[in-house]
mmCIF file of C-alpha atoms in Angstrom:
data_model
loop_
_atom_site.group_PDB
_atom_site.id
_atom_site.type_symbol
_atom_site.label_atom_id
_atom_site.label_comp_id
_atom_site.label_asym_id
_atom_site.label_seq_id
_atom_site.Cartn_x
_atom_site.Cartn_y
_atom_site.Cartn_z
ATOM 1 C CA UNK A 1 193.980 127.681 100.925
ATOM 2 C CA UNK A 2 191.998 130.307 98.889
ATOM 3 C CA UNK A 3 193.684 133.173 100.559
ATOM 4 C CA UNK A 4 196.819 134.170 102.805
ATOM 5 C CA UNK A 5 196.309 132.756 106.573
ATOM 6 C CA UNK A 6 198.072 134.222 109.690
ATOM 7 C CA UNK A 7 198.098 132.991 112.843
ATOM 8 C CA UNK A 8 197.506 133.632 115.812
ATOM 9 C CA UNK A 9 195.047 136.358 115.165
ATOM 10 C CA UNK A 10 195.203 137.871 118.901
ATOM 11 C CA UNK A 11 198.346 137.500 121.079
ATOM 12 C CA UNK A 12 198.893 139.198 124.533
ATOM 13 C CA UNK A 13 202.786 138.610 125.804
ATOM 14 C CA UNK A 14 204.199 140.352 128.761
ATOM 15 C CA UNK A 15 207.079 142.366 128.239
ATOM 16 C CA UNK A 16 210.196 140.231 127.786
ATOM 17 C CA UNK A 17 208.880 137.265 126.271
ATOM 18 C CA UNK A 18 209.256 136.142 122.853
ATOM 19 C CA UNK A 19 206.745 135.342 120.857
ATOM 20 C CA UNK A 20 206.569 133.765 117.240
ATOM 21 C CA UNK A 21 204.124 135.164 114.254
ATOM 22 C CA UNK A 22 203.212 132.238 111.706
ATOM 23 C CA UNK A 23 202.036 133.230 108.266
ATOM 24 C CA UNK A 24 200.633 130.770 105.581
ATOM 25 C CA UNK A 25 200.659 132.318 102.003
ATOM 26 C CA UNK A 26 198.757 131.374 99.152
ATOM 27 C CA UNK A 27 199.794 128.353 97.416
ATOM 28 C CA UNK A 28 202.310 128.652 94.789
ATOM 29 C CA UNK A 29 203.151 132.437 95.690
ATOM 30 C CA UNK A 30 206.415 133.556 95.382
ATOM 31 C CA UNK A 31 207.334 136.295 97.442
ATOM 32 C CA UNK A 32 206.252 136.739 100.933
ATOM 33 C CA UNK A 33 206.226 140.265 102.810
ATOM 34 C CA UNK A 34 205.579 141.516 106.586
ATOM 35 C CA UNK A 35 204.330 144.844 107.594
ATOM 36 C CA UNK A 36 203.429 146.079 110.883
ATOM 37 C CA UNK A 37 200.726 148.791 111.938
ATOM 38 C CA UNK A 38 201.036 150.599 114.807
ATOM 39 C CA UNK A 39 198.230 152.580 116.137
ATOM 40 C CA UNK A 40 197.788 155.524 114.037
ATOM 41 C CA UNK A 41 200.636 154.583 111.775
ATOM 42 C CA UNK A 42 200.770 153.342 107.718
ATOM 43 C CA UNK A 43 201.949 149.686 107.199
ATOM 44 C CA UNK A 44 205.504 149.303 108.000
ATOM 45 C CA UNK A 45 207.714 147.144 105.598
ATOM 46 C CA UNK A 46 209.711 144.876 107.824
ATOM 47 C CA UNK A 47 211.088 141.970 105.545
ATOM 48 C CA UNK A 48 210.739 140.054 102.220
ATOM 49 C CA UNK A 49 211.369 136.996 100.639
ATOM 50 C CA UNK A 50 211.413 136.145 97.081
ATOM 51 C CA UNK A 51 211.768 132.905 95.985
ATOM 52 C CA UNK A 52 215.060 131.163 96.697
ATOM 53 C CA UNK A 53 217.084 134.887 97.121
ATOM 54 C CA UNK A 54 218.413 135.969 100.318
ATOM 55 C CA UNK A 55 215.573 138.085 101.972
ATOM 56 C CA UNK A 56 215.785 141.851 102.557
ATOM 57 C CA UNK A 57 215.770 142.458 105.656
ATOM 58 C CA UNK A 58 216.172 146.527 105.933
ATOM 59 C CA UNK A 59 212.667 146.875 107.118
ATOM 60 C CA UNK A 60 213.433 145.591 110.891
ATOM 61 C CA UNK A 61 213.321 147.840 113.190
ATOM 62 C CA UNK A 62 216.095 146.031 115.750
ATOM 63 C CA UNK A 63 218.019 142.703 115.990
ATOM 64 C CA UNK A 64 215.443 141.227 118.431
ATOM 65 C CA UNK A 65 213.139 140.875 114.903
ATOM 66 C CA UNK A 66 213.705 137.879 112.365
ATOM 67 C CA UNK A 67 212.123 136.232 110.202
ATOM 68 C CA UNK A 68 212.383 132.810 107.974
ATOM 69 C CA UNK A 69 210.471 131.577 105.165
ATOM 70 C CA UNK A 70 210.769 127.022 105.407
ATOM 71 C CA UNK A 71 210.808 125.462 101.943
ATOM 72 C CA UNK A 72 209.148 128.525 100.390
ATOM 73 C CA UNK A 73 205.942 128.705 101.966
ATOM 74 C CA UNK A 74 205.102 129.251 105.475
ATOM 75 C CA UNK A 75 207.070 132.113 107.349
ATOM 76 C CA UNK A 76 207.442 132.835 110.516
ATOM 77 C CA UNK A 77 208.074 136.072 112.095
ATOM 78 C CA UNK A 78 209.696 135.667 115.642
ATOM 79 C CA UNK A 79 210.327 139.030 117.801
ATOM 80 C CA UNK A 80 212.474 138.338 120.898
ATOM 81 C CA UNK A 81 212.431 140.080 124.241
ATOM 82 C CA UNK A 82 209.122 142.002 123.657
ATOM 83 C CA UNK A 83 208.947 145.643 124.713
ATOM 84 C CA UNK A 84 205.516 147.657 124.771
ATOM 85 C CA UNK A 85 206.701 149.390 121.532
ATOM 86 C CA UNK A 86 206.437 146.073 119.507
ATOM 87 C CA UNK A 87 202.621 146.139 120.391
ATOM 88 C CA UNK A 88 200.947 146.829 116.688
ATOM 89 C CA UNK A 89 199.084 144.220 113.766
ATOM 90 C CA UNK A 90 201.512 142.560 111.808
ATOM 91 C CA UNK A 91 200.213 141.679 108.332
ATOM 92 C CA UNK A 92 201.888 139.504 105.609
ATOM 93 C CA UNK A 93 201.277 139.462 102.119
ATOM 94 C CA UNK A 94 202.030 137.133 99.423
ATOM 95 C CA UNK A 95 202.236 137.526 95.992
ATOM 96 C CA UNK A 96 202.748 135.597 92.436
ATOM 97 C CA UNK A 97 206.398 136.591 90.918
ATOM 98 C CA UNK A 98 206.715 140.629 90.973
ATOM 99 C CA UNK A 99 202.841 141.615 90.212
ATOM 100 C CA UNK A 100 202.490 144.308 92.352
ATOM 101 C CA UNK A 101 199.096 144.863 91.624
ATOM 102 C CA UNK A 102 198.736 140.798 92.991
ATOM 103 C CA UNK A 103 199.395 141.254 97.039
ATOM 104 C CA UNK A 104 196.761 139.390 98.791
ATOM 105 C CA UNK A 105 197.010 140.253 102.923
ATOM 106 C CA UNK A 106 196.009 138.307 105.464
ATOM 107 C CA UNK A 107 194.098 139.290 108.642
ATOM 108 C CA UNK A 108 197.254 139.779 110.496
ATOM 109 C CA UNK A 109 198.034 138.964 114.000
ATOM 110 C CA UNK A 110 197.320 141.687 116.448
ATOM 111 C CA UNK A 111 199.920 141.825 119.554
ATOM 112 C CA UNK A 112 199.915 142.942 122.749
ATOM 113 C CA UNK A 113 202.378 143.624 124.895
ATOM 114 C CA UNK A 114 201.482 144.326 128.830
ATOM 115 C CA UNK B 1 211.402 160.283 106.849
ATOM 116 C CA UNK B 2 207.785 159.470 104.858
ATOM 117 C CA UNK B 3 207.933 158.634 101.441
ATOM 118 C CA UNK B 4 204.544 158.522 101.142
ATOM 119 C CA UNK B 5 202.434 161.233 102.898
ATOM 120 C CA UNK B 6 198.476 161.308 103.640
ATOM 121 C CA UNK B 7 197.748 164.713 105.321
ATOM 122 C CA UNK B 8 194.391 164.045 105.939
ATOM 123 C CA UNK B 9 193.701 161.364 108.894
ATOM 124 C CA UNK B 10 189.983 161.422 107.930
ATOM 125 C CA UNK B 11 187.364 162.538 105.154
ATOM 126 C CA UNK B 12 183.173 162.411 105.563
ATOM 127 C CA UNK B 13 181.689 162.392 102.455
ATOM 128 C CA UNK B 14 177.750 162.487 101.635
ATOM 129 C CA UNK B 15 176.569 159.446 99.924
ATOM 130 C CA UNK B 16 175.774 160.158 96.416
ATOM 131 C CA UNK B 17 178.595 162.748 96.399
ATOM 132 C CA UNK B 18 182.307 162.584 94.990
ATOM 133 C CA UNK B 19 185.048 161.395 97.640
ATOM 134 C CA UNK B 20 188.597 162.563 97.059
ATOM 135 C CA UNK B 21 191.289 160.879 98.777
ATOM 136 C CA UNK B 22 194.891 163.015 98.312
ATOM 137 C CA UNK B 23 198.160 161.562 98.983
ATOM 138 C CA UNK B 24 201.854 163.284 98.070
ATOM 139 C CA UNK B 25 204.936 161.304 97.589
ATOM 140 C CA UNK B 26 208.727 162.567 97.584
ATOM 141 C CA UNK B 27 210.649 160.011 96.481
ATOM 142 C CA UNK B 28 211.083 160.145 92.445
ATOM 143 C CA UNK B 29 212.220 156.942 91.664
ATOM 144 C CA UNK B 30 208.965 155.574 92.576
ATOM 145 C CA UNK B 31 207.167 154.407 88.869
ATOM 146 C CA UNK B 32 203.636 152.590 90.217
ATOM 147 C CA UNK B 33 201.211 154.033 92.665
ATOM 148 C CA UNK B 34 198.216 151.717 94.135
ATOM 149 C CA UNK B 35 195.472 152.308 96.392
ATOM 150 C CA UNK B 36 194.515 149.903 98.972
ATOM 151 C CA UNK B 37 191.141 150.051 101.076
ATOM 152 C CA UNK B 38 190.831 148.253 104.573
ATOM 153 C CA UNK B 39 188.109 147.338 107.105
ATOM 154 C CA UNK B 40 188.464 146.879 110.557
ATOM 155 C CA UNK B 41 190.121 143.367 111.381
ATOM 156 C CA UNK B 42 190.654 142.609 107.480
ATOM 157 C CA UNK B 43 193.983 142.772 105.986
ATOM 158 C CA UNK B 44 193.871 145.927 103.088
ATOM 159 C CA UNK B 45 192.943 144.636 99.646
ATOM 160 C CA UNK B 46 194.332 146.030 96.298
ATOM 161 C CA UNK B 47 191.400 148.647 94.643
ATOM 162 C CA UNK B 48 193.458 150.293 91.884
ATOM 163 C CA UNK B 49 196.848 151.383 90.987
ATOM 164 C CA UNK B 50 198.505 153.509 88.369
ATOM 165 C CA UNK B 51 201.965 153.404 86.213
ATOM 166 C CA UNK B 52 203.854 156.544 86.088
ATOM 167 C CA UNK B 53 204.135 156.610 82.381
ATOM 168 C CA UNK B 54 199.620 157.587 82.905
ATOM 169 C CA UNK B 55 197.875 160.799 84.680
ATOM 170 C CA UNK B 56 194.598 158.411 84.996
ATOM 171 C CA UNK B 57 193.173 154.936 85.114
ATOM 172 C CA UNK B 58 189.727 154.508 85.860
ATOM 173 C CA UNK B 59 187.749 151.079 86.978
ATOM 174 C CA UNK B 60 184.462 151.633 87.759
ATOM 175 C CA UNK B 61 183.205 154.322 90.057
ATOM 176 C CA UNK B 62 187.180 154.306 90.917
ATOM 177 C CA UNK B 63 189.713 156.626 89.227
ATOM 178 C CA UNK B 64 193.017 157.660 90.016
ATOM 179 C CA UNK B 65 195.046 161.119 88.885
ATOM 180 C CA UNK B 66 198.826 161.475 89.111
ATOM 181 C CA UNK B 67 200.410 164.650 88.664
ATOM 182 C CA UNK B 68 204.271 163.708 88.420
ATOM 183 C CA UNK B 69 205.502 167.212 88.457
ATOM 184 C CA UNK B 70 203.716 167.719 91.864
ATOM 185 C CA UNK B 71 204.630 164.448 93.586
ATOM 186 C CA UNK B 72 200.788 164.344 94.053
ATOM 187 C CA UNK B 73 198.025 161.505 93.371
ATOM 188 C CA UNK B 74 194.292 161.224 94.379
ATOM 189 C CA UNK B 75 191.928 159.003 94.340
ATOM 190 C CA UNK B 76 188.111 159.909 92.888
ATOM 191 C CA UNK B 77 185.396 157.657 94.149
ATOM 192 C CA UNK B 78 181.958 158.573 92.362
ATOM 193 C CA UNK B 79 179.198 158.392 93.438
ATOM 194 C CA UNK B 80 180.334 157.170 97.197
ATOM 195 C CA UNK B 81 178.686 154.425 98.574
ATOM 196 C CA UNK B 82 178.205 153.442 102.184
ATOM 197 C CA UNK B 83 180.212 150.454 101.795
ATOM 198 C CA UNK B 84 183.086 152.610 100.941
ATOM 199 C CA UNK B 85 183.284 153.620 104.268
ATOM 200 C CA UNK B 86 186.701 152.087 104.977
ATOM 201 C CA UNK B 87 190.168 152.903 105.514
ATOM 202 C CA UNK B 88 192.416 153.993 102.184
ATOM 203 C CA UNK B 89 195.773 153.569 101.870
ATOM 204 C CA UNK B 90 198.118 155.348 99.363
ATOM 205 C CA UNK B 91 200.987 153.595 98.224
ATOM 206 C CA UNK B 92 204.075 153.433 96.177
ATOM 207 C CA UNK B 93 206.911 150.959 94.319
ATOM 208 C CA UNK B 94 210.199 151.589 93.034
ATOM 209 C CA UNK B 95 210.775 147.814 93.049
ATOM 210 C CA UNK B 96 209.602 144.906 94.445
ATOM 211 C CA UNK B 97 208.768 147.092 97.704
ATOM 212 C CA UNK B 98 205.319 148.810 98.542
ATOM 213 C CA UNK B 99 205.878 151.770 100.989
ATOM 214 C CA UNK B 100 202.615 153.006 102.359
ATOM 215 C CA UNK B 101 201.212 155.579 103.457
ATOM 216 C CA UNK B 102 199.426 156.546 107.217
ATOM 217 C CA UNK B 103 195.959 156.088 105.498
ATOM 218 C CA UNK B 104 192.892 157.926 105.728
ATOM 219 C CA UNK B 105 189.305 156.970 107.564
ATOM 220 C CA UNK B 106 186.213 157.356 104.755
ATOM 221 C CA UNK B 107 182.659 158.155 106.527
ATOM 222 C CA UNK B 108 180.066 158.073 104.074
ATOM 223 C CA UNK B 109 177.112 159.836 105.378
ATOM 224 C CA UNK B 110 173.832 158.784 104.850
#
């Protein structure tokens, strides 16, 4: 596609469910980040892949976050046991090699947790 | 801990006249400084960015400033435009991460 597609764009979980974040990227992009915003907060680096290397993973905030990244495209973020706190937009970003002037950002996926 | 720091949550600016967006930074391994701008339920989109080896780059009615020895960078928008109203975004790289800042809301006045 012509630009970096996240879905779903609105999710409202109760508290303890999981839920799973899907993020397309644009074609032939190597690298793939996630960021979060929390109300009246900057964009939060949670995790990024790059190419074939093992992602960094410093960004996430507990172990109920992960993340994977199937045969270099699509990624999914998947946050387990939901607490109100995990409420924010989650963005992702791809971007060709290391040109950091390149990141594209999708819509993001706002969640709710009630 | 913020590496990147926006002080002011919001600016209003008259249309016509000179916006300045100011954002500080601590960490001095950082070597490339961008500025993103985002609309309500968009994701942010690049506008401009700067190297630290430059105190300027300029792209339009855009133009950055960074002052190294201060930690400091701003962003001049001239004349400001009412589609500028938008939310801007400071940021910084050290490597192949982008650390952002809080941002700050643009009103252009009519």
């Amino acid at each position: 596609g012509a630009g970096v597609s996240q879905s779903p764009s609105n999710k409202v979980t109760e508290k303890g469910k999981d839920v799973e974040l899907r993020c397309d990227p644009i074609s032939g992009h190597t690298a793939l980040y996630w960021y979060r915003q929390s109300l009246g907060q900057g964009l939060e680096f949670l995790i990024y892949f790059q190419g074939n290397s093992a992602p960094d993973k410093s960004g996430l905030p507990s172990d109920r976050f992960s993340a994977e990244r199937t045969g270099g495209s699509v990624s999914t973020l998947t946050i387990q046991r939901t607490q109100q706190e995990d409420s924010a937009v989650y963005l992702c970003a791809s971007v060709q090699d290391r040109d950091r002037d390149g990141y594209t950002f999708g819509s993001g996926t706002r969640l709710t947790v009630v | 801990d913020q590496q990147v720091k926006q002080n002011s949550p919001s600016l209003s600016v008259q249309e016509g006249r000179i916006s300045i967006l100011n954002c500080d930074y601590t960490n001095s391994m950082f070597d490339y400084f961008l500025w993103y701008k985002k609309y309500p339920a968009e994701g942010p989109t690049f506008l401009i960015s700067i190297s630290s080896i430059k105190d300027k780059n300029e792209d339009g009615r855009f133009t950055v400033f960074l002052n190294k020895s201060a930690k400091h960078l701003s962003l001049h928008i001239v004349p400001s435009q009412p589609g500028d109203s938008a939310v801007y975004f400071c940021a910084a790289s050290a490597g192949d991460k982008i650390i952002f800042g809080k941002g700050t809301r643009l009103h252009i006045l009519p």
